[in-house]
PDB file of C-alpha atoms and ligand atoms in Angstrom:
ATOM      1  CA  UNK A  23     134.039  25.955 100.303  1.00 98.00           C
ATOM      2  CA  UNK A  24     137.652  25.525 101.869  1.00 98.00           C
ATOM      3  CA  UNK A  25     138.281  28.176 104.186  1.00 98.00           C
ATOM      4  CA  UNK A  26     142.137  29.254 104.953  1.00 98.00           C
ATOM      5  CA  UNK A  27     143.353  31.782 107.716  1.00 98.00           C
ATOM      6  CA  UNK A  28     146.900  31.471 106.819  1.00 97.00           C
ATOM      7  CA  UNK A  29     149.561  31.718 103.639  1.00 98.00           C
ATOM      8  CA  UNK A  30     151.173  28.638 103.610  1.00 98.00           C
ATOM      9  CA  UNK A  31     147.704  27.098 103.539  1.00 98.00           C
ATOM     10  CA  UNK A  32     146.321  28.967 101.018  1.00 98.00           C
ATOM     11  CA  UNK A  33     149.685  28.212  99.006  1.00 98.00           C
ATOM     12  CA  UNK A  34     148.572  24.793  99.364  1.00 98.00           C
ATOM     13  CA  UNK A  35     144.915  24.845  98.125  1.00 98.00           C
ATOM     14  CA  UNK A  36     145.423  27.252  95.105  1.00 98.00           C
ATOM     15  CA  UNK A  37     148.991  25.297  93.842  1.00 98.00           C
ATOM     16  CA  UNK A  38     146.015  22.188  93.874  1.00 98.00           C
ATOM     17  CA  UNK A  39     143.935  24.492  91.513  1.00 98.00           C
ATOM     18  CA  UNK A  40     146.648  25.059  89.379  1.00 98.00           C
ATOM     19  CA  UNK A  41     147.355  21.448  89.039  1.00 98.00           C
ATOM     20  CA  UNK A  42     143.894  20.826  88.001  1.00 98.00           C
ATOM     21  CA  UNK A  43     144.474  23.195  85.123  1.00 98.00           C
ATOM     22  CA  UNK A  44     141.687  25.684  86.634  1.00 98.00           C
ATOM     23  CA  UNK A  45     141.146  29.396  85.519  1.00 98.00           C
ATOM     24  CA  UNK A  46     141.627  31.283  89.157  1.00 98.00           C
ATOM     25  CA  UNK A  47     139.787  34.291  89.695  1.00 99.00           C
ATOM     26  CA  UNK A  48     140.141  36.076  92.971  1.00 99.00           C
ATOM     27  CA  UNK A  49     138.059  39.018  94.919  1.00 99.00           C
ATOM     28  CA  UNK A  50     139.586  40.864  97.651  1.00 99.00           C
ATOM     29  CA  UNK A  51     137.294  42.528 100.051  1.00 98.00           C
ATOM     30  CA  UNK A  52     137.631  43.862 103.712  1.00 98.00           C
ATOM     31  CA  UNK A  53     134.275  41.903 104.525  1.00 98.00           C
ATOM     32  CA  UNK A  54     131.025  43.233 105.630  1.00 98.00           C
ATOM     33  CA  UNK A  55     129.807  41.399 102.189  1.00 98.00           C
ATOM     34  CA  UNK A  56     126.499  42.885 100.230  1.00 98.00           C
ATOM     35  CA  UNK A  57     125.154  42.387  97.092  1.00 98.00           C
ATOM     36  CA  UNK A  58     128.253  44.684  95.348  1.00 98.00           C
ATOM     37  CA  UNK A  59     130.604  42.513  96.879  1.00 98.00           C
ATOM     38  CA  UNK A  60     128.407  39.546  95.446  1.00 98.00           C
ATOM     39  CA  UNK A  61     128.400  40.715  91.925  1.00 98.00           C
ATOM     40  CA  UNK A  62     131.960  41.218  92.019  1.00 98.00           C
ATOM     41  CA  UNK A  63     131.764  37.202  92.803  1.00 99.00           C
ATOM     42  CA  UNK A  64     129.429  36.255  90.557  1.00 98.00           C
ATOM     43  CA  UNK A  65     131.064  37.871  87.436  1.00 98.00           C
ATOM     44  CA  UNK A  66     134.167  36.076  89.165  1.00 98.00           C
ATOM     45  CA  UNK A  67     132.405  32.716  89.122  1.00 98.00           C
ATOM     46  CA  UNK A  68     130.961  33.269  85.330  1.00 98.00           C
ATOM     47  CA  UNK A  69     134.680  33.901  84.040  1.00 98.00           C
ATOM     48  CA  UNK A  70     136.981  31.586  86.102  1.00 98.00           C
ATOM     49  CA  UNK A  71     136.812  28.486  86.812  1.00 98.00           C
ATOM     50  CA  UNK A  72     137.838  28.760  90.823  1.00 98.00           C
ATOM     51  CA  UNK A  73     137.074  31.723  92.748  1.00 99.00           C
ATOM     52  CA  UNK A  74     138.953  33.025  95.771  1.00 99.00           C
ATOM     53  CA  UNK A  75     137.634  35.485  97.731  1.00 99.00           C
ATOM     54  CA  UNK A  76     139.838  36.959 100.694  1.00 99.00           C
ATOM     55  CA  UNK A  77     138.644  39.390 103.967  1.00 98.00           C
ATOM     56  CA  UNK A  78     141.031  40.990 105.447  1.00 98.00           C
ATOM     57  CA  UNK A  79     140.416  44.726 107.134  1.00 98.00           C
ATOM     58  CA  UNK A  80     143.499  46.206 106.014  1.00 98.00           C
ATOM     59  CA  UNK A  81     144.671  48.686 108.852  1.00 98.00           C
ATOM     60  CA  UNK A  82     147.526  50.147 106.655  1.00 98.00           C
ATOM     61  CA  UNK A  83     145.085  51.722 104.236  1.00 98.00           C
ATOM     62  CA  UNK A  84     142.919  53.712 107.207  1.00 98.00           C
ATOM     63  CA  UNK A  85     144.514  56.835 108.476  1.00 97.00           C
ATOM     64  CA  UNK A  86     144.636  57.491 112.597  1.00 95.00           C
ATOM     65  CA  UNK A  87     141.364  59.289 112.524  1.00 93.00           C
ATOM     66  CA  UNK A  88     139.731  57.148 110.412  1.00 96.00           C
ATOM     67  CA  UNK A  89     136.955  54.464 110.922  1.00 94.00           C
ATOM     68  CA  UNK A  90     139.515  51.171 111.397  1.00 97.00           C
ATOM     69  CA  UNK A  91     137.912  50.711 114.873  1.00 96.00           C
ATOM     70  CA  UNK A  92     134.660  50.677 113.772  1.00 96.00           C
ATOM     71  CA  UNK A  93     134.247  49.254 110.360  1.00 97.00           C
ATOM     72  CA  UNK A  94     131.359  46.770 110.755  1.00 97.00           C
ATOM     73  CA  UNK A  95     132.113  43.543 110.613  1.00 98.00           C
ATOM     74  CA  UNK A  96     130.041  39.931 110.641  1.00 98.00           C
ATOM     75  CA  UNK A  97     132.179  37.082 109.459  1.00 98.00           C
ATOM     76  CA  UNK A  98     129.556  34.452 109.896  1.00 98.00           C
ATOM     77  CA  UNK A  99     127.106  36.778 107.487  1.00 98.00           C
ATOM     78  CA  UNK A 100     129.874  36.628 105.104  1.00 98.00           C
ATOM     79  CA  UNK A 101     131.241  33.267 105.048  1.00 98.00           C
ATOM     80  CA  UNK A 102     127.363  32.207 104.388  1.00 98.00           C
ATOM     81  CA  UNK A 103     127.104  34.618 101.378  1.00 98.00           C
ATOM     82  CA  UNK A 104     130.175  33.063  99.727  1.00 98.00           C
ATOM     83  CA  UNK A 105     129.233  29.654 100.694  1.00 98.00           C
ATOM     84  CA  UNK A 106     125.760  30.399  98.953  1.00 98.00           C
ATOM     85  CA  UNK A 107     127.207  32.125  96.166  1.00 98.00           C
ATOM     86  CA  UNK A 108     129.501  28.967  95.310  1.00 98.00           C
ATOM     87  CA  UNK A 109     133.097  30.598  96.271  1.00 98.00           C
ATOM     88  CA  UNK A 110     135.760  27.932  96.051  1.00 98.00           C
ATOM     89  CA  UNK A 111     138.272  29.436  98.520  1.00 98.00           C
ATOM     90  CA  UNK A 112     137.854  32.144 101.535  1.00 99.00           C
ATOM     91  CA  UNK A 113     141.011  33.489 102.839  1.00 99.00           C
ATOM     92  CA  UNK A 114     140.894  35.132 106.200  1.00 98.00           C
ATOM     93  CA  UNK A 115     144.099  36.024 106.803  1.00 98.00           C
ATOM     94  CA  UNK A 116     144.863  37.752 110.261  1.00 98.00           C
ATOM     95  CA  UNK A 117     146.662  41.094 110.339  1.00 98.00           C
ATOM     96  CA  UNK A 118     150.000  39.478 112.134  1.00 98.00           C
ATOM     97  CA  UNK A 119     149.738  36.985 109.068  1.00 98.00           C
ATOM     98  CA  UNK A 120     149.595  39.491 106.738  1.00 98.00           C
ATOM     99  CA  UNK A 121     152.180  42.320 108.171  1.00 98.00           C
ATOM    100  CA  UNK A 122     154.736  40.107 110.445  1.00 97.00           C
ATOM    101  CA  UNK A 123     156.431  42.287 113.168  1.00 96.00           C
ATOM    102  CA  UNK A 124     159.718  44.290 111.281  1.00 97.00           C
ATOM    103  CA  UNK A 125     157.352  44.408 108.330  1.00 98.00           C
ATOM    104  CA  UNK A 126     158.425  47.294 106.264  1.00 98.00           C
ATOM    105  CA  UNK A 127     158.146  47.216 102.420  1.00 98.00           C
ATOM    106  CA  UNK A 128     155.798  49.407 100.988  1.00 98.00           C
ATOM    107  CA  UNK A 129     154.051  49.634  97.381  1.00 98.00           C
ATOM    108  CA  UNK A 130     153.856  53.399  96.582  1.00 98.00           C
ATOM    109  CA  UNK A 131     151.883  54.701  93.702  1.00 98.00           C
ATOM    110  CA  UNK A 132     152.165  57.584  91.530  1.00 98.00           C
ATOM    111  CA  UNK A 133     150.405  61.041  90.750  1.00 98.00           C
ATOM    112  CA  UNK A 134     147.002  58.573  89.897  1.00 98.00           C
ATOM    113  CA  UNK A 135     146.794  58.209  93.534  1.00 98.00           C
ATOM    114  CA  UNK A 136     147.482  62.031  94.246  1.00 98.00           C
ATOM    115  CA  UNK A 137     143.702  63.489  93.451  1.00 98.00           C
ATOM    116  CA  UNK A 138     140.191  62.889  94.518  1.00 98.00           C
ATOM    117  CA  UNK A 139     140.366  60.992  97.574  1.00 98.00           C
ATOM    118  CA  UNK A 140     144.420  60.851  97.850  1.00 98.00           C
ATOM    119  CA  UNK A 141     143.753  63.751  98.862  1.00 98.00           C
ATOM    120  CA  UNK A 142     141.503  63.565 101.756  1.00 98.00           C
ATOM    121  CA  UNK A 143     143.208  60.653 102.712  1.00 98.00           C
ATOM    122  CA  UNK A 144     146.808  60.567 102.727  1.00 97.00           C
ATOM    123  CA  UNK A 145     148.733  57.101 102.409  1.00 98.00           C
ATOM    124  CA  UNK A 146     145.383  55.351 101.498  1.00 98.00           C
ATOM    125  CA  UNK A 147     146.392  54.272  98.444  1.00 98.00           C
ATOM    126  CA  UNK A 148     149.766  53.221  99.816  1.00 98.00           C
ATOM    127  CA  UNK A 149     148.131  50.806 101.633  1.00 98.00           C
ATOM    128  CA  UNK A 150     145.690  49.863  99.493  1.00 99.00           C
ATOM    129  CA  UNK A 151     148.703  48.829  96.802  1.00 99.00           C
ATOM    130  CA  UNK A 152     150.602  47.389  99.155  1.00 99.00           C
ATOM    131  CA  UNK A 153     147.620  44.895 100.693  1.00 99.00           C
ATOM    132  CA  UNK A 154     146.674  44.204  97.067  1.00 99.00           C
ATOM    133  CA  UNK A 155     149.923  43.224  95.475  1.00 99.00           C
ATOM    134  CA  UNK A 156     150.668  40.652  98.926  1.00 98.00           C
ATOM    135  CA  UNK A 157     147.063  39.114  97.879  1.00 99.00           C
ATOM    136  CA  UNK A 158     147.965  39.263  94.037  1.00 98.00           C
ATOM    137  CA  UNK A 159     151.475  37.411  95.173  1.00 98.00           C
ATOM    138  CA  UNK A 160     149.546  34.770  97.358  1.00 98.00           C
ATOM    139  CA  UNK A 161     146.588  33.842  95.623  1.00 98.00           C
ATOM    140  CA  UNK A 162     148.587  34.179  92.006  1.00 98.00           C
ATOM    141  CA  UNK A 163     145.350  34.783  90.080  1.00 98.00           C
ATOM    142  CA  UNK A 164     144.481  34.814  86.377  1.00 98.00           C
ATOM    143  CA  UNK A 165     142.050  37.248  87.132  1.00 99.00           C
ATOM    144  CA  UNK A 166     141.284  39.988  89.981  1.00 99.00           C
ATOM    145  CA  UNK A 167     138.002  41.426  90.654  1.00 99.00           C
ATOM    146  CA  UNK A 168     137.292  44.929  91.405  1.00 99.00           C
ATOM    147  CA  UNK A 169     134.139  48.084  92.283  1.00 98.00           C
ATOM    148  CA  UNK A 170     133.859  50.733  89.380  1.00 98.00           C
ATOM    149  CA  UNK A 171     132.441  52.379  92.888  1.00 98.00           C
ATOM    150  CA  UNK A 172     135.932  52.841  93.667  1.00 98.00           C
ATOM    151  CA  UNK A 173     137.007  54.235  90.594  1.00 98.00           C
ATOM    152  CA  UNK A 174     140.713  55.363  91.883  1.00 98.00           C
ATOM    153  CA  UNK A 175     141.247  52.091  93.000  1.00 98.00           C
ATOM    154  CA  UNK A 176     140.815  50.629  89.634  1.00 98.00           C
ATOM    155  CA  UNK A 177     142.970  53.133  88.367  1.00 98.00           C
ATOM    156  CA  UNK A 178     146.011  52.913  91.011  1.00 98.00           C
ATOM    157  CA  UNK A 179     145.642  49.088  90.773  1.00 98.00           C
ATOM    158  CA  UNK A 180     145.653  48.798  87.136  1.00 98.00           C
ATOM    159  CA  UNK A 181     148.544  50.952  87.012  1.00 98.00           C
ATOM    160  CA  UNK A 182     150.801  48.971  89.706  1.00 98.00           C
ATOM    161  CA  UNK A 183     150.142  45.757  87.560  1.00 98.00           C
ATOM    162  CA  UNK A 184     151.398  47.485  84.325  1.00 98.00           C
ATOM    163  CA  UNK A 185     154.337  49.489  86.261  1.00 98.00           C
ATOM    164  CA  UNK A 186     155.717  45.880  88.093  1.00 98.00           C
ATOM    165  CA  UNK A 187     154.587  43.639  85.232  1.00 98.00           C
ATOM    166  CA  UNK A 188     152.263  41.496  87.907  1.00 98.00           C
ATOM    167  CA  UNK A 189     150.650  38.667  85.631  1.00 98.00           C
ATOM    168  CA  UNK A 190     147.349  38.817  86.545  1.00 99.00           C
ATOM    169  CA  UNK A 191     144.476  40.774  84.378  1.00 99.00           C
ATOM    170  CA  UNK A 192     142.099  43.412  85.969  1.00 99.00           C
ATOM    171  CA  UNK A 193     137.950  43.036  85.320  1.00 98.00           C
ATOM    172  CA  UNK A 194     136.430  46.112  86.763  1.00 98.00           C
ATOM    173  CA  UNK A 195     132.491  45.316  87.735  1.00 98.00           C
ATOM    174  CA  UNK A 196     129.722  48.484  87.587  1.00 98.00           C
ATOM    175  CA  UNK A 197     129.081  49.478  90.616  1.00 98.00           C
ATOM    176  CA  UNK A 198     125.326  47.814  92.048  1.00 98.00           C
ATOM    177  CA  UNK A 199     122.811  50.104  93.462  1.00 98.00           C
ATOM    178  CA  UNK A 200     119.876  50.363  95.857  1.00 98.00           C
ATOM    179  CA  UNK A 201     116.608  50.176  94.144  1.00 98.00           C
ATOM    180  CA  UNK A 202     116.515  54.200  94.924  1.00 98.00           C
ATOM    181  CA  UNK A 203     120.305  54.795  93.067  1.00 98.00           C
ATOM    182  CA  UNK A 204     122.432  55.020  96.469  1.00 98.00           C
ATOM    183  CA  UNK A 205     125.599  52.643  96.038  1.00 98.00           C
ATOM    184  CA  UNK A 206     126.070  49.579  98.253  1.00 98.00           C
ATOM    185  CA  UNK A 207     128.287  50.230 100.182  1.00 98.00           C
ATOM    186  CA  UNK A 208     129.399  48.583 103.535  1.00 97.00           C
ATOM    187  CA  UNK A 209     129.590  52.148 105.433  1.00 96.00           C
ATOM    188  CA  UNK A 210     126.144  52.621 104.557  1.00 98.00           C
ATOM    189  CA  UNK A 211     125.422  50.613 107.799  1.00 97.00           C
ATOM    190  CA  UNK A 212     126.585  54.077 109.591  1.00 97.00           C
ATOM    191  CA  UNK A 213     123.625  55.985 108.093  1.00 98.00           C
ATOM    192  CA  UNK A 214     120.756  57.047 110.030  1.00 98.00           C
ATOM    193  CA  UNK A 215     117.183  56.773 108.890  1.00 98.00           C
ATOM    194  CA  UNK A 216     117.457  60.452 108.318  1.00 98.00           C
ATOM    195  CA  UNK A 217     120.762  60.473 106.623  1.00 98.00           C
ATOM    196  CA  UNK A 218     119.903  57.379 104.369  1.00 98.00           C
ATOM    197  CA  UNK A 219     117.441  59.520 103.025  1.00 97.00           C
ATOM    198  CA  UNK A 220     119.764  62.661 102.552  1.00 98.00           C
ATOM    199  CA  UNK A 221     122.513  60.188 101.291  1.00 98.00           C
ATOM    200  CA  UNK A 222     120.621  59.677  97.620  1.00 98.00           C
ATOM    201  CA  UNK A 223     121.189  62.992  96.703  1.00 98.00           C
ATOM    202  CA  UNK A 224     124.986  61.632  95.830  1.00 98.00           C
ATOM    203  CA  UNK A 225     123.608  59.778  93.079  1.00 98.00           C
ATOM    204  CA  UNK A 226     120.816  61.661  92.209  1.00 98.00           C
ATOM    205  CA  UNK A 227     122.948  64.448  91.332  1.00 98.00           C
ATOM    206  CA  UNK A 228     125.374  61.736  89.327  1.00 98.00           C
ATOM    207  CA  UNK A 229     122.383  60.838  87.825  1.00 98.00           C
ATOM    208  CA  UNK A 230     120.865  64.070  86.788  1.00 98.00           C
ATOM    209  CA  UNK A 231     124.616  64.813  84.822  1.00 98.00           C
ATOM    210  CA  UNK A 232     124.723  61.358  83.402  1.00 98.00           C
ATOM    211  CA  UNK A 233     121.395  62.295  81.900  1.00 98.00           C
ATOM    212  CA  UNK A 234     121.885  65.854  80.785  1.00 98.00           C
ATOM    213  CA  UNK A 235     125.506  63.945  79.484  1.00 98.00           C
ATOM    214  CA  UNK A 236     123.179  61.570  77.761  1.00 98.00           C
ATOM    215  CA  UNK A 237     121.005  64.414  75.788  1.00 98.00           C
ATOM    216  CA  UNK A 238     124.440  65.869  74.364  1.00 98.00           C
ATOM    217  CA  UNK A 239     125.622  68.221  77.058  1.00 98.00           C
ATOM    218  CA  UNK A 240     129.423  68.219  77.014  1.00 98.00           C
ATOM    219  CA  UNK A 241     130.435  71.305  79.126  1.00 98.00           C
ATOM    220  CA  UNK A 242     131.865  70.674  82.003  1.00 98.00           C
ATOM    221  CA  UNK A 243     130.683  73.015  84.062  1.00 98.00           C
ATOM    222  CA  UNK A 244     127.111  72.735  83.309  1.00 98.00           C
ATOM    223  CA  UNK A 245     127.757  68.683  84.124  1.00 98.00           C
ATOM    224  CA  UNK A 246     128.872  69.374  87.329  1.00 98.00           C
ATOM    225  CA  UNK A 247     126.134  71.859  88.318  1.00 98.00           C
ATOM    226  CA  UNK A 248     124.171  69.341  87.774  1.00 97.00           C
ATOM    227  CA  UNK A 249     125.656  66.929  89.789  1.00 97.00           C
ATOM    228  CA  UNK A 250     126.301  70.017  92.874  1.00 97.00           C
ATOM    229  CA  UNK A 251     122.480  71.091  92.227  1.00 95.00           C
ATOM    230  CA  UNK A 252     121.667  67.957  93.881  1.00 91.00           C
ATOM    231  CA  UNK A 253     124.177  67.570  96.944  1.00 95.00           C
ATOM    232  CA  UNK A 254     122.100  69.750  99.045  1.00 93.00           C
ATOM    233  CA  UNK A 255     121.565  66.695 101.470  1.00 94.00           C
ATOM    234  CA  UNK A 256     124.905  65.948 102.149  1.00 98.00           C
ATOM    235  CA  UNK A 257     127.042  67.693 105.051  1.00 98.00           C
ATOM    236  CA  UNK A 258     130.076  68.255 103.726  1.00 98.00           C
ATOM    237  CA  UNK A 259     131.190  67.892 100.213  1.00 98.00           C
ATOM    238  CA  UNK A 260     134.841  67.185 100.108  1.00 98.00           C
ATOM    239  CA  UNK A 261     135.170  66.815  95.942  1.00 98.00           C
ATOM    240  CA  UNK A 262     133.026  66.792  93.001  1.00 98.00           C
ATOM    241  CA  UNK A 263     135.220  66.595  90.142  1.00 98.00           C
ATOM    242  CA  UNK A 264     135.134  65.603  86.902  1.00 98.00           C
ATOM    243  CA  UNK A 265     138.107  64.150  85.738  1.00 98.00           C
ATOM    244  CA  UNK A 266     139.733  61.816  82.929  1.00 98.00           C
ATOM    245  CA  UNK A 267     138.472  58.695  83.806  1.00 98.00           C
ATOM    246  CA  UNK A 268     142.439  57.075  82.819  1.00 96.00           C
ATOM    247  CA  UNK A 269     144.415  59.454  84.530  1.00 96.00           C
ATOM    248  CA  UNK A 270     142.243  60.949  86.963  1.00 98.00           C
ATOM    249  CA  UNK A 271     143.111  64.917  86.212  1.00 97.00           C
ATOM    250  CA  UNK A 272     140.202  67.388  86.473  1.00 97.00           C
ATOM    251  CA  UNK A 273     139.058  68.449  82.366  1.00 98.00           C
ATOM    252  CA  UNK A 274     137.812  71.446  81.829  1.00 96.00           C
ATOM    253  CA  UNK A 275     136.128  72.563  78.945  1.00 98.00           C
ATOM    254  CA  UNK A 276     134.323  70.232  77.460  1.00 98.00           C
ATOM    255  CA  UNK A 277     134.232  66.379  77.808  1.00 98.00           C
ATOM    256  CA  UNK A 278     136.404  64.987  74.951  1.00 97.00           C
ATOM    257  CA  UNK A 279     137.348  61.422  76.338  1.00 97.00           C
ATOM    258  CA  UNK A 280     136.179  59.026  78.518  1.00 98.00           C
ATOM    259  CA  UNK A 281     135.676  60.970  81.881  1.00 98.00           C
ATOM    260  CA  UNK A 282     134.293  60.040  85.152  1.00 98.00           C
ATOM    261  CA  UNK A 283     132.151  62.207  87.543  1.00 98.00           C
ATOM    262  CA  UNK A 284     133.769  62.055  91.120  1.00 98.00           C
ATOM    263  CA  UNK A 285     131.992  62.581  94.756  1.00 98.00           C
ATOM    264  CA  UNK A 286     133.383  62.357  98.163  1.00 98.00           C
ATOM    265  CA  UNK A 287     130.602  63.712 100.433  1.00 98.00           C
ATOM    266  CA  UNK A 288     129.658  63.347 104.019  1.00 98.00           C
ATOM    267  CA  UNK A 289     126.830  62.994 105.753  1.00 98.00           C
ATOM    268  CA  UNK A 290     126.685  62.892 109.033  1.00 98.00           C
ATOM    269  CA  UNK A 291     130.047  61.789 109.731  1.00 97.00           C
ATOM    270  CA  UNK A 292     130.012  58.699 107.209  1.00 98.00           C
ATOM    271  CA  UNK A 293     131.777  59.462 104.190  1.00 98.00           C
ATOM    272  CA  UNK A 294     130.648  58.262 100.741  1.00 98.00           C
ATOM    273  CA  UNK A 295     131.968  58.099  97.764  1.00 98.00           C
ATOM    274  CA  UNK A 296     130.541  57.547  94.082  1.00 98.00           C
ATOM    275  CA  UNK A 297     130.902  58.156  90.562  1.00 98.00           C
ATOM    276  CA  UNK A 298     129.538  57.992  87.221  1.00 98.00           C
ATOM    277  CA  UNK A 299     131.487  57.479  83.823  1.00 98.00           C
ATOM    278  CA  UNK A 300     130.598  59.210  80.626  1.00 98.00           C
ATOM    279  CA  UNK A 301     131.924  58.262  77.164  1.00 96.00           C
ATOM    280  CA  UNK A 302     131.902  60.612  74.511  1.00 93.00           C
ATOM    281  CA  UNK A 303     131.927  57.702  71.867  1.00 85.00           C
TER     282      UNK A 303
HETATM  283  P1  LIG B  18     135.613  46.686 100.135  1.00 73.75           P
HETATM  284  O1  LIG B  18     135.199  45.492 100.923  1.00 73.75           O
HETATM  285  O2  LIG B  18     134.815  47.910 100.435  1.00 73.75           O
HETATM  286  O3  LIG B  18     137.096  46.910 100.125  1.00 73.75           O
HETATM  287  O4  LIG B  18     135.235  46.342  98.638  1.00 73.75           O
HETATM  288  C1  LIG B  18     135.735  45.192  98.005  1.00 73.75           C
HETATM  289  C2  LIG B  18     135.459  45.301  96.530  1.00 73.75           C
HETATM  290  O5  LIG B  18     134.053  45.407  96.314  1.00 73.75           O
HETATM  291  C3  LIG B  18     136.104  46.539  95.896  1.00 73.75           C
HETATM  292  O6  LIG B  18     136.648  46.197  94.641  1.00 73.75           O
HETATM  293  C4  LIG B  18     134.932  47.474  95.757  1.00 73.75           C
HETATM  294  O7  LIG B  18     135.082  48.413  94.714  1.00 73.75           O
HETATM  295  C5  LIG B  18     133.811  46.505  95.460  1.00 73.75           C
HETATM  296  N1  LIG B  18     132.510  47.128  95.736  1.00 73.75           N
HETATM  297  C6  LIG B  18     132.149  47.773  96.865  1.00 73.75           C
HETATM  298  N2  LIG B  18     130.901  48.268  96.741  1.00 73.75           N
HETATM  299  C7  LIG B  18     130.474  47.927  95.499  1.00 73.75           C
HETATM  300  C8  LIG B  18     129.277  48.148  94.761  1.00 73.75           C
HETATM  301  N3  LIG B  18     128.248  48.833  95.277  1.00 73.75           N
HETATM  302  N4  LIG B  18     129.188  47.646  93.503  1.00 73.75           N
HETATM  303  C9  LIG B  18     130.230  46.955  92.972  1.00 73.75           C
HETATM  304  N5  LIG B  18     131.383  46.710  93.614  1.00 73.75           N
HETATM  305  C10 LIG B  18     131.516  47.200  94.855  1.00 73.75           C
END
């Protein structure tokens, strides 16, 4: 596994791929690797022929009061995960490399990045764009890698390739789980033994509509009681929506298209997000 910490470096190593004639698929991630991070590689691995991963904590997609500071973080954990799971090429960029001084061009994204958790958190998918169309520009993949777990990201990063015609194709991987149903997720490192616990009721409740989805239920309402029924654990819920799973507006009624269930929840004072599709057909 080559490892690279800046651009002109990684120019170097992925224009040698090229030459070669290889398939490149790539996998951003802000580090702090688990097993969802893995899958997203190993369905990377299965489908391309090279596979670039890249960990970079991307301060412009945290707002002030969010967890930047203290995202966990244990590079030697996950260089060994990527050198186990075969990765080609690890880009650890540093955040002057990334966003020189008078840096100052932003990607902004449209009303898909509005609901759910643009809400709650203004500017993150400004950020998020931005960091991912850099990496799409420097890496030049065939193929990019990303969570169903973070549905709206999919969905504002999907629409930013269409909207600036960036030549690269988007794979979205289902999101892995705990044994018990809770989502991997590297913020689950915050949880206390006591709020691990009360943390399942996110899925749980995703689960219990998925299933009552599953026996025929189409009203929307009753879906999402199901899915509230359950979020009794949590601390504060800060969405629970279901929506259009392309656009992202809230249905009501009853579920016509492919839709997505939607939960931003804390507990304790680690957020969590989640989500469950359902397709009518
Ligand atoms: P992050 O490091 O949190 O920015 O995540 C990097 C990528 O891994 C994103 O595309 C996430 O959606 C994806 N990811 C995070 N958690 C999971 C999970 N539990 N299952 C599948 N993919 C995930």
């Amino acid at each position: 596994m080559r490892v690279v910490h800046n651009v002109a470096e990684l120019r170097i190593a992925v224009k040698a791929m090229r030459e070669e004639g290889l398939r490149i698929g790539f996998v951003p991630t802000m580090g702090f690797l688990h097993e969802g991070h893995g899958s997203l590689i190993r369905q990377c691995k299965s489908r391309c022929d090279a596979t670039v991963v890249s960990i970079f904590l991307n301060p412009t997609q945290f707002g002030p009061n969010e967890d930047l500071s203290k995202y966990p973080q244990d590079l030697e954990a996950d260089q060994s995960l990527c050198l186990k799971l075969g990765v080609n090429l690890l880009f650890l960029p540093t955040v002057a490399e990334m966003y020189p001084s008078a840096f100052q061009t932003f990607i902004e994204p449209g009303p898909v990045a509005e609901p759910l958790c643009g809400k709650y958190r203004p500017g993150h998918f400004r950020g998020v764009a931005t960091v991912v169309a850099k990496l799409f520009n420097m890496v030049q993949p065939d193929l990019a890698f990303f969570g169903q777990k973070d549905l709206q990201q999919t969905v504002v990063i999907k629409r930013m390739v269409k909207d600036l015609n960036l030549p690269v194709d988007i794979a979205v991987v289902p999101t892995l789980r705990e044994p018990d149903g809770l989502a991997l997720s590297s913020r689950n490192v915050y949880l206390s033994p006591d709020e691990r616990k009360r943390a399942l009721c996110i899925s749980l409740g995703l689960f219990a509509a998925e299933a009552a989805f599953l026996a025929g239920d189409r009203d929307i309402a009753s879906l999402l009681t199901h899915a509230t029924e359950c979020l009794w654990g949590v601390d504060e819920i800060q969405y629970c929506e279901l929506v259009d799973a392309q656009s992202l507006e809230p249905l009501v009624g009853q579920v016509d298209r492919a839709a997505a269930i939607c939960v931003a929840a804390y507990v304790g004072s680690t957020r969590l997000i989640d989500n469950i599709l359902l397709n009518p057909n």
